[in-house]
Short mmCIF file of C-alpha atoms and ligand atoms in Angstrom, two decimals:
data_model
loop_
_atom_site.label_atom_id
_atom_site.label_comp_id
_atom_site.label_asym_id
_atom_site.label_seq_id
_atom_site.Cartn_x
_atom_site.Cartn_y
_atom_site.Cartn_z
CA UNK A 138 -12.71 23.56 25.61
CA UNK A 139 -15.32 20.86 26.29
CA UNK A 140 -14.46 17.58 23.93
CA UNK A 141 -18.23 18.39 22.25
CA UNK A 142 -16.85 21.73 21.51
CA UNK A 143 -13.72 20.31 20.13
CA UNK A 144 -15.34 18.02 18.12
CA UNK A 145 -17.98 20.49 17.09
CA UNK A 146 -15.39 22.33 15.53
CA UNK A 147 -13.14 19.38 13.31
CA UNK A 148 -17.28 18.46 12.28
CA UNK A 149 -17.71 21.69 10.96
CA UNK A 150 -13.81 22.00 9.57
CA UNK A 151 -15.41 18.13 7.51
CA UNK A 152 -18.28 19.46 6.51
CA UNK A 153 -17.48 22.92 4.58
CA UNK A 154 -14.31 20.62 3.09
CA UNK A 155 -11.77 22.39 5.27
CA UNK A 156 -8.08 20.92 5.96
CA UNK A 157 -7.26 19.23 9.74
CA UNK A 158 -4.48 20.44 11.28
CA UNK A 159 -1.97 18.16 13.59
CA UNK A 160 -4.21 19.18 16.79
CA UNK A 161 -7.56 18.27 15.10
CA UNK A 162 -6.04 14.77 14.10
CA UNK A 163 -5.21 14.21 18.24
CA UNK A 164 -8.50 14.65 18.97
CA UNK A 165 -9.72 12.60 16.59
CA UNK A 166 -7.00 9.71 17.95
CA UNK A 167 -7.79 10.47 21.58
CA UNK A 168 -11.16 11.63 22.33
CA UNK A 169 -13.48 10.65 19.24
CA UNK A 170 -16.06 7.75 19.27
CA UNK A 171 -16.23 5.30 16.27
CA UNK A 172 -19.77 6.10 15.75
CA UNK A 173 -18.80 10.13 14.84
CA UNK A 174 -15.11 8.96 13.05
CA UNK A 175 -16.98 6.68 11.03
CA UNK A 176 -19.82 9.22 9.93
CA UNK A 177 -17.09 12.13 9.35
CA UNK A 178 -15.40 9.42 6.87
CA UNK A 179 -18.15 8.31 5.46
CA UNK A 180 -18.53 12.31 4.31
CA UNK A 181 -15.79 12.53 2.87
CA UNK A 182 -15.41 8.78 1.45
CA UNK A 183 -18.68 9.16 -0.46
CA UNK A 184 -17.68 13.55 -1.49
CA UNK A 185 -14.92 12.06 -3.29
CA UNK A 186 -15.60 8.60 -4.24
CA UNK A 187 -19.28 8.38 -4.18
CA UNK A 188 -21.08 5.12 -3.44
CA UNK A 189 -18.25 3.11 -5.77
CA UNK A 190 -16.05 0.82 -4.62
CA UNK A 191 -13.00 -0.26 -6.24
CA UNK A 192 -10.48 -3.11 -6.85
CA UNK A 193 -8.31 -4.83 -9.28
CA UNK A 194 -7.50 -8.25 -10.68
CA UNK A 195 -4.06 -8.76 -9.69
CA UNK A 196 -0.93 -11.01 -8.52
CA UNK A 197 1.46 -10.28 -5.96
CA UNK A 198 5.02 -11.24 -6.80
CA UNK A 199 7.79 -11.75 -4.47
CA UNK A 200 11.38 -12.74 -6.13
CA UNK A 201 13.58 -13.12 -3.07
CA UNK A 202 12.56 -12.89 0.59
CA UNK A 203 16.70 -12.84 1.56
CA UNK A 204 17.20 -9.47 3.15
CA UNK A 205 19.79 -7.95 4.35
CA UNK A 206 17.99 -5.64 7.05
CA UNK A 207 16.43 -7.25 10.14
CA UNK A 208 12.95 -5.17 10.92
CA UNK A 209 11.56 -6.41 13.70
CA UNK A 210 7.97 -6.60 12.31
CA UNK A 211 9.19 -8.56 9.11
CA UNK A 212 8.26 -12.61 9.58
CA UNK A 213 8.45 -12.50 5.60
CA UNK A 214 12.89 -12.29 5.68
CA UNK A 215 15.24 -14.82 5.91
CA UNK A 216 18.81 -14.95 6.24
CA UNK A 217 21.12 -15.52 3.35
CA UNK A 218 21.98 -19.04 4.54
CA UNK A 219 18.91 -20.01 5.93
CA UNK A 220 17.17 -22.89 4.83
CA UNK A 221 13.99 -20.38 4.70
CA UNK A 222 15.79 -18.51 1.96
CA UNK A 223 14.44 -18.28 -1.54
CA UNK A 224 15.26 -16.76 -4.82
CA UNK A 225 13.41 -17.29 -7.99
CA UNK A 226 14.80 -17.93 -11.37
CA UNK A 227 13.58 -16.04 -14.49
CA UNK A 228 11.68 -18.95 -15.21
CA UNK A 229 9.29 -19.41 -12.23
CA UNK A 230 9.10 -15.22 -12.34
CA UNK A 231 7.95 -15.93 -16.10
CA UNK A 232 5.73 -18.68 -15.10
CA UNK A 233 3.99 -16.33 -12.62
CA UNK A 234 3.58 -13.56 -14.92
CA UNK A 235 2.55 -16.13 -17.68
CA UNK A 236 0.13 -17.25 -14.69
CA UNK A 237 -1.31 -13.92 -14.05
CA UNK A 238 -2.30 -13.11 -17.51
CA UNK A 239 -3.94 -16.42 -18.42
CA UNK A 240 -6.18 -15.23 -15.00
CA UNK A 241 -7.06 -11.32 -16.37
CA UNK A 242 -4.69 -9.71 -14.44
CA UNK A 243 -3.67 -6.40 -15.08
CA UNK A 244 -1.44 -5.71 -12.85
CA UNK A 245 1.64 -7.59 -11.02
CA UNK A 246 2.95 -6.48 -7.48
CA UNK A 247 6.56 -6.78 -7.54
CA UNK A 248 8.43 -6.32 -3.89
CA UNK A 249 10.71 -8.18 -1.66
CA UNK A 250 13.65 -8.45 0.53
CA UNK A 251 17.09 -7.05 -0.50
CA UNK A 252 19.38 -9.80 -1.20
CA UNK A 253 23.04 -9.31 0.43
CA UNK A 254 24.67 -10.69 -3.29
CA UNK A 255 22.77 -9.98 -6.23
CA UNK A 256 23.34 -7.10 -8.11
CA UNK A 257 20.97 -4.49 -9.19
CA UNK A 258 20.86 -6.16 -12.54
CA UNK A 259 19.30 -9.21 -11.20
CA UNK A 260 16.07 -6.62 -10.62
CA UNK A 261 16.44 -4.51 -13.43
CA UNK A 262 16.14 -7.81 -15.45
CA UNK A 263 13.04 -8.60 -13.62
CA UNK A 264 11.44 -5.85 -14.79
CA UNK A 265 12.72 -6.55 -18.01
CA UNK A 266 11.60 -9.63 -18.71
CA UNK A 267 8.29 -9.53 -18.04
CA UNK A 268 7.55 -6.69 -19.55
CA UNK A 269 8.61 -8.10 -22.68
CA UNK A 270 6.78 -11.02 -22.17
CA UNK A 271 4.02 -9.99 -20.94
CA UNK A 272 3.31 -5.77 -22.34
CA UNK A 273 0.14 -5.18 -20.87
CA UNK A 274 0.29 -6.24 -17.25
CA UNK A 275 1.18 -3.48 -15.34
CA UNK A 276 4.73 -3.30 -12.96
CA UNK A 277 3.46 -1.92 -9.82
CA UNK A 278 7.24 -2.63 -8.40
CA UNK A 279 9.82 -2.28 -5.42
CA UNK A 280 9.45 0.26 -2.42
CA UNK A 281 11.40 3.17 -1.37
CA UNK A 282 13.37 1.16 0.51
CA UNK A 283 14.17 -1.05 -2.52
CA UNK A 284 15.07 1.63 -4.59
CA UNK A 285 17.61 3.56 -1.72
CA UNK A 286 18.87 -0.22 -1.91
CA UNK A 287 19.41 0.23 -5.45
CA UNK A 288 21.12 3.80 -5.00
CA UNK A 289 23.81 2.33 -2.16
CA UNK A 290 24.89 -0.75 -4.03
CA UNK A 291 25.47 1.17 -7.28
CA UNK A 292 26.33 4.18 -6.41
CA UNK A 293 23.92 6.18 -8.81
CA UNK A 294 21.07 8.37 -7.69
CA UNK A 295 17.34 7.06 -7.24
CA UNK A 296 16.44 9.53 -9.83
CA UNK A 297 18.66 7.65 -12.21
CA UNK A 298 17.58 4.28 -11.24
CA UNK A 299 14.29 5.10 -11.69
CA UNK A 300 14.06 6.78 -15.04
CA UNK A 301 16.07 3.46 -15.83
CA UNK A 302 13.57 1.03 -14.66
CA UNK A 303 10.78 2.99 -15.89
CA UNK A 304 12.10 2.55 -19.71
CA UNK A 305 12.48 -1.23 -18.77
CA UNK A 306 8.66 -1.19 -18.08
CA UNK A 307 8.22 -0.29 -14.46
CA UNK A 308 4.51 1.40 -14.06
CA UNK A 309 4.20 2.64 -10.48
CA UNK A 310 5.33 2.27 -7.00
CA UNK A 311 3.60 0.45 -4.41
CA UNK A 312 3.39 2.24 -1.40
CA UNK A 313 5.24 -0.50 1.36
CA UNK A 314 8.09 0.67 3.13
CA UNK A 315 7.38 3.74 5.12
CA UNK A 316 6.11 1.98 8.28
CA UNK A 317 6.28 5.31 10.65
CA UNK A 318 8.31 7.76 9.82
CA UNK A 319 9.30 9.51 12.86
CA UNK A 320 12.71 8.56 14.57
CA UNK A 321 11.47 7.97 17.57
CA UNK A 322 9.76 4.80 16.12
CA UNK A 323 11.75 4.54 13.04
CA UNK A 324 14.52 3.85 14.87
CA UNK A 325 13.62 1.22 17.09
CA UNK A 326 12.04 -1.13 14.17
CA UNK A 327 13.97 -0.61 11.24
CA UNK A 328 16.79 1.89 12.29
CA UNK A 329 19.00 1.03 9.23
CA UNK A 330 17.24 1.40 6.43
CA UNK A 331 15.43 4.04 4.33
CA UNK A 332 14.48 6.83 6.62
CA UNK A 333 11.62 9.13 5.95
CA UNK A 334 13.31 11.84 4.04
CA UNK A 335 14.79 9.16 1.56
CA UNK A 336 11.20 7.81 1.68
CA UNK A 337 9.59 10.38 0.10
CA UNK A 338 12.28 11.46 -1.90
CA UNK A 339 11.83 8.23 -4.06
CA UNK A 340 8.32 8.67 -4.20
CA UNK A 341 8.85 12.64 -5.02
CA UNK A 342 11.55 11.58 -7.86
CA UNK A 343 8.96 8.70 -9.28
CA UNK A 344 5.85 11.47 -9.28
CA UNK A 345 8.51 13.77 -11.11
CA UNK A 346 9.18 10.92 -13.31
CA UNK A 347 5.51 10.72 -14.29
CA UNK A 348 5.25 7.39 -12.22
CA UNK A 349 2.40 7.44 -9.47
CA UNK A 350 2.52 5.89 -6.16
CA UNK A 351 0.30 4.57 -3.04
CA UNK A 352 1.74 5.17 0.46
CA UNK A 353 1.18 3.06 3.63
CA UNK A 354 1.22 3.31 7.22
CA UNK A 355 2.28 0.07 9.76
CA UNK A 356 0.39 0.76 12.67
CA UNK A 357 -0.76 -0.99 15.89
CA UNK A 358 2.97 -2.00 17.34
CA UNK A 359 5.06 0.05 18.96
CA UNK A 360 3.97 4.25 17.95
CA UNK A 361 1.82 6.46 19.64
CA UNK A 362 -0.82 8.32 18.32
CA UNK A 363 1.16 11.31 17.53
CA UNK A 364 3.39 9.37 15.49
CA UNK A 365 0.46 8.61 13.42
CA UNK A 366 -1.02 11.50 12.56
CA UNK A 367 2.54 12.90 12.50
CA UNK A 368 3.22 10.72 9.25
CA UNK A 369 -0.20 11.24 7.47
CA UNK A 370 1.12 14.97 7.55
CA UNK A 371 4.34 14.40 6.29
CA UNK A 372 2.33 11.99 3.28
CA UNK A 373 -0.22 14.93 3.11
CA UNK A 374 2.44 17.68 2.65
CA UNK A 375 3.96 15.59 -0.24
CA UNK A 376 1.03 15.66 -1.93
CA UNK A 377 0.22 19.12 -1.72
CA UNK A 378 3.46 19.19 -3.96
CA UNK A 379 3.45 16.60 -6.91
CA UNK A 380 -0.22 15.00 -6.73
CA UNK A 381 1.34 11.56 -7.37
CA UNK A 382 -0.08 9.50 -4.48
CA UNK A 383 -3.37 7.51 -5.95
CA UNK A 384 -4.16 5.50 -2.87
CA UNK A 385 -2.83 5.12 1.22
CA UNK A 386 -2.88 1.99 2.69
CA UNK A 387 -3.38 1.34 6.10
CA UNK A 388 -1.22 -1.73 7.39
CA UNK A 389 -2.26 -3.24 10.29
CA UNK A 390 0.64 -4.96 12.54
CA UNK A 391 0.58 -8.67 12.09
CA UNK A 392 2.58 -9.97 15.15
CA UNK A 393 3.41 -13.85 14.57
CA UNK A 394 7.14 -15.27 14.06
CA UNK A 395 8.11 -11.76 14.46
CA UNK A 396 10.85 -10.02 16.70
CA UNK A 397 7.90 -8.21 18.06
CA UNK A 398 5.69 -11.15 18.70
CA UNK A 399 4.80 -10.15 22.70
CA UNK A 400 2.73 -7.58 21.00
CA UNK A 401 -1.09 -8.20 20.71
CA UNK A 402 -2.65 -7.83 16.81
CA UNK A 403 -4.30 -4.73 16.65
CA UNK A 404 -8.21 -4.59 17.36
CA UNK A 405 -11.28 -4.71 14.75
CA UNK A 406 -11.97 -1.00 16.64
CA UNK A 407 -8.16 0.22 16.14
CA UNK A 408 -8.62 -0.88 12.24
CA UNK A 409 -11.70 1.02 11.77
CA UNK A 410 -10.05 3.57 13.78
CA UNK A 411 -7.06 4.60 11.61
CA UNK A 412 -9.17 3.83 8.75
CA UNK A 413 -11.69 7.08 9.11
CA UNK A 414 -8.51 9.26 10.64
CA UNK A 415 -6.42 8.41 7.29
CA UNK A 416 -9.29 9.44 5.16
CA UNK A 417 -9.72 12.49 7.54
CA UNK A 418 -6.30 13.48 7.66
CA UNK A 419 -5.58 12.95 3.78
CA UNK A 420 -7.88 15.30 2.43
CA UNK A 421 -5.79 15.54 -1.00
CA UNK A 422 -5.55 11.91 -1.15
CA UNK A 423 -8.03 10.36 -3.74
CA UNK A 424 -8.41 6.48 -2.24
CA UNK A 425 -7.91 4.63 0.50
CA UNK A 426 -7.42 0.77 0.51
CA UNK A 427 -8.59 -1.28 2.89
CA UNK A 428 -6.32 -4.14 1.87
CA UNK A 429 -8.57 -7.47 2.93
CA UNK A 430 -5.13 -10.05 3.53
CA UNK A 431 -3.98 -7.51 6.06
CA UNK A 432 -7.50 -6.31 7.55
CA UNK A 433 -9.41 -10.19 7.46
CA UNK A 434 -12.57 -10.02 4.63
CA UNK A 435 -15.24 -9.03 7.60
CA UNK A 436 -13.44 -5.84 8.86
CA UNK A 437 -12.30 -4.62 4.93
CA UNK A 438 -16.37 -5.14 4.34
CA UNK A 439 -17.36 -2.75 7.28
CA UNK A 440 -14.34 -0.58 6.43
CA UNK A 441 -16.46 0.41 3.13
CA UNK A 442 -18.48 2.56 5.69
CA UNK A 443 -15.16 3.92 7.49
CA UNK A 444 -13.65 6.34 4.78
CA UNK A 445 -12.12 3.31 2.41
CA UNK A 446 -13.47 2.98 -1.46
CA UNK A 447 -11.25 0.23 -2.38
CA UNK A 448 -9.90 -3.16 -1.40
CA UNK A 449 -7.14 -4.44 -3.73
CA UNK A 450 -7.65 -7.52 -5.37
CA UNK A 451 -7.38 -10.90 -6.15
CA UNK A 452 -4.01 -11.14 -4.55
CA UNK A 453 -3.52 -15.01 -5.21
CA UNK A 454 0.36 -15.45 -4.21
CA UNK A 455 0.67 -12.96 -0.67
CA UNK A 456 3.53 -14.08 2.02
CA UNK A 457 4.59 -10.54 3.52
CA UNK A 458 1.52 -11.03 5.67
CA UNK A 459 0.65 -14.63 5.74
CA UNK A 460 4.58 -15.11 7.03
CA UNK A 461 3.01 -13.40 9.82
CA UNK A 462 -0.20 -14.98 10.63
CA UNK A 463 -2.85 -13.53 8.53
CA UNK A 464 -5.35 -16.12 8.05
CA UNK A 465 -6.89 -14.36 5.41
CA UNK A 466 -7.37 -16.51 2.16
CA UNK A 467 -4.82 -16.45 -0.07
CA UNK A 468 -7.27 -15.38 -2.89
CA UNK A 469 -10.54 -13.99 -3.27
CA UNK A 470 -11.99 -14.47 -6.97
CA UNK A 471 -13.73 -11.57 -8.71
CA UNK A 472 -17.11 -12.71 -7.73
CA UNK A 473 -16.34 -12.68 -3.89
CA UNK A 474 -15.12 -9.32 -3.91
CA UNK A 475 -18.04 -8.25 -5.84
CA UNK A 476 -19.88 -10.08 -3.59
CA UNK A 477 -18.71 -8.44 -0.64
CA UNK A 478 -18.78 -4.90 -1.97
CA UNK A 479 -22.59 -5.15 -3.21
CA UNK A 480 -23.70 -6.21 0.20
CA UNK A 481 -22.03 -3.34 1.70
CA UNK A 482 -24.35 -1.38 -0.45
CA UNK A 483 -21.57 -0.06 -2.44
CA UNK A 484 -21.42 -0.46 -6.54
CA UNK A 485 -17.85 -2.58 -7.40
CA UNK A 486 -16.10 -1.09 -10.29
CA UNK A 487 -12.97 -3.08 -11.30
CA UNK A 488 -10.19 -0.78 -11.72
CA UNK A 489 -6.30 -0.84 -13.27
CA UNK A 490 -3.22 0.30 -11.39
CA UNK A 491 -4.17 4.15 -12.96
CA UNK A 492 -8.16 4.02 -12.03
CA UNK A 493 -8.96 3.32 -15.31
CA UNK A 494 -12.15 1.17 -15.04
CA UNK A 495 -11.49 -1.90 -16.86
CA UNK A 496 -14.55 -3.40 -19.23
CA UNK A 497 -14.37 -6.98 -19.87
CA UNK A 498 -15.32 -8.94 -22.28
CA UNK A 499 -17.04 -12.44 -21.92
CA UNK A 500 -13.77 -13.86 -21.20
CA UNK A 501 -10.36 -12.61 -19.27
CA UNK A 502 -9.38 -10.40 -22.15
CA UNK A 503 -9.90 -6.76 -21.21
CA UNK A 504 -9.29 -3.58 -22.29
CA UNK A 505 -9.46 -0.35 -20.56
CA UNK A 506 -12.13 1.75 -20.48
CA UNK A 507 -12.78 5.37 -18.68
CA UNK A 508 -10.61 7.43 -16.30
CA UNK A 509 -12.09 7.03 -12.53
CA UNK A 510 -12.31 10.35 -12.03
CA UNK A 511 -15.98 9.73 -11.35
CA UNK A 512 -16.35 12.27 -8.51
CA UNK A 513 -14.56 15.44 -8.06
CA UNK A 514 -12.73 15.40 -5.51
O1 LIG B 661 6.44 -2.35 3.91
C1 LIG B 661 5.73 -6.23 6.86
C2 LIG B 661 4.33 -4.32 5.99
C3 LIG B 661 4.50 -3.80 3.79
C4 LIG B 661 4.45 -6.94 8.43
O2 LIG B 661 0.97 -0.24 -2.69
C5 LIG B 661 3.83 -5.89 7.78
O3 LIG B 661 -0.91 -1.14 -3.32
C6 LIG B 661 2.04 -6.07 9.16
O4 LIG B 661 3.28 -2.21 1.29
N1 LIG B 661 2.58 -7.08 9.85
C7 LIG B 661 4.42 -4.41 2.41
N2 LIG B 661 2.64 -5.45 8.14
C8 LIG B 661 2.98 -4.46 1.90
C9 LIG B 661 2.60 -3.19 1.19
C10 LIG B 661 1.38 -3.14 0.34
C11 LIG B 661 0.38 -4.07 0.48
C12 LIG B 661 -0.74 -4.00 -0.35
C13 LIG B 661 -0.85 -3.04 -1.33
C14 LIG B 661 0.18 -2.12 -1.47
C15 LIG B 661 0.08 -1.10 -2.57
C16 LIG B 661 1.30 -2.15 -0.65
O5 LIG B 661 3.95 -4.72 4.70
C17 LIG B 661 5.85 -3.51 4.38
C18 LIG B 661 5.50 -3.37 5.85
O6 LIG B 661 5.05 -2.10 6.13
N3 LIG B 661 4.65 -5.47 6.83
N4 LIG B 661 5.64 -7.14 7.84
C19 LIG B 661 3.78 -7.55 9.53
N5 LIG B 661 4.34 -8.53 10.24
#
């Protein structure tokens, strides 16, 4: 079959709303322009999300960045005696919390490395604490790979850990941690921790729960196309089953003071690329980020028109990427992101954790407003 033909076909499979199968997303990856991936994206982007783009006034959060796995993409780590090493006390966590509200933030971004000596507790309490302190910022907190931490030091299940957490005032789960699934990558960049069953067991357990989720996808290193399309599929088939994913974020591969470092960043093309395929591919998905730290302001702007209808937020305190050569801004105020969605010809709607839309009033306070279910999808 010609690649027209081919293409023809996944066109018409787009247009009448009809799922891609593993082949269709190969073709896509090997043999479709930008020009046609971008349109087909666009189609579905604007089906389900219309011309709105969304984002949220938030804070990212790191406590420790002392880990006891060594993944070869990670500049963010450190060593338990290295001088690069860092764990906060309750009161700089409290401070940033404190921080975040005084800005409008609704919602706090809680991840970071696992720490070879401090017990569970230590991030129980976390949660804990600033959810006392602070009741209406929501605890978007620790990945799957956190949480199978959690499970192996304590010897209880994830299941138990997480009902645990969520009475403490955990919200969601951010979606970090699932890099590429399949062992044949897995294994060469992170071989000892969570693998991809544990993955998206946590995140099954959490939808059970009643907690949502966002997934992710670290591409542009060391996978193949296949690998890609082979993890969108797993993600995809997950959803089919609990509906819990909100949003999938494509991570592009930041390569400086990194194990992996010989390997070139991945290209504006490549980040458009993945973008339309991971809106193509997850057809029971409801948003996908373009996350603007990762991505650089320019390419998250164009990726409006590339299947994403949302680009995080504020951010203020990011190191995961920044560790790694980002030279992103560490903060984009409400106004720029407006700014930058408006000239994209989309409309901005600021958003909670949940796709709430938020309504402000004249100053930071806020209170939430509508469910985003604007479009149906
Ligand atoms: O799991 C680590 C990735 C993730 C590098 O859920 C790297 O809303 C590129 O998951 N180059 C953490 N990527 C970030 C994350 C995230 C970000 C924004 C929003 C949400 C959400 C989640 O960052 C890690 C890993 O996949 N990562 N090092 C690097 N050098």
């Amino acid at each position: 079959m010609s690649i027209n033909t081919r293409l023809g076909a996944i066109r018409e499979k787009v247009e009448a709303g009809v799922r891609l199968s593993f082949d269709d997303g190969l073709v896509l990856e090997e043999q479709a322009d930008l020009f046609t991936l971008g349109e087909l994206a666009n189609l579905v982007r604007e089906r389900k999300n219309g011309n709105f783009t969304y984002y949220n006034v938030n804070t990212h959060l790191n406590p420790t960045n002392v880990c006891v796995y060594r993944c070869t993409f990670c500049a963010f780590r450190a060593d338990l005696r290295s001088p690069k090493g860092y764990v906060m006390s309750d009161e700089e966590i409290l401070h940033r919390a404190a921080e975040a509200e005084q800005r409008g933030a609704t919602e706090l971004h809680i991840v970071g490395g696992l720490h070879h000596q401090l017990p569970y507790e230590w991030y129980l309490n976390i949660i804990r604490i600033i959810h006392r302190a602070h009741p209406n910022l929501h605890l978007k907190a620790y990945t799957a790979v956190e949480w199978d931490w959690f499970a192996r030091m304590t010897g209880r299940s994830t299941r138990d850990l997480l009902a645990e957490f969520k009475e403490a005032g955990l919200g969601s789960l951010p979606g970090g941690g699932a890099e590429i699934f399949h062992p044949e990558v897995r294994d060469l960049i992170c071989e000892h921790k969570a693998d991809a069953d544990m993955w998206l067991r946590v995140h099954r357990e959490a939808h059970e729960l009643g907690l949502r989720s966002n997934a992710t996808m670290l591409y542009g290193h060391i996978e193949k196309p296949q690998h890609r399309i082979d993890h969108l599929i797993r993600l995809r088939q997950l959803q089919d089953e609990t509906g819990g994913f909100q949003t999938f974020i494509p991570l592009a591969f930041h390569p400086d003071n990194t194990r992996l470092s010989h390997i070139k960043k991945p290209s504006g093309m490549m980040d458009l690329k993945v973008m339309a395929i991971s809106r193509l591919m997850l057809d029971n998905f409801p948003h996908i980020k373009a996350y603007w730290v990762m991505l650089g302001i320019n390419t998250a702007q164009i990726a409006l028109s590339y299947g994403a209808d949302d680009l995080d937020g504020t951010v203020v305190h990011e190191k995961i990427y920044h560790d790694a050569g980002s030279d992103s801004p560490q903060e984009l105020t409400v106004r720029e992101i407006r700014r930058l969605i408006e000239e994209a010809g989309r409309v901005p709607i600021e958003r909670d954790t949940l796709y709430h839309e938020v309504i402000r009033e004249a100053d930071t306070r806020w209170r939430t407003g509508r469910s985003l279910k604007l479009v149906p999808s």
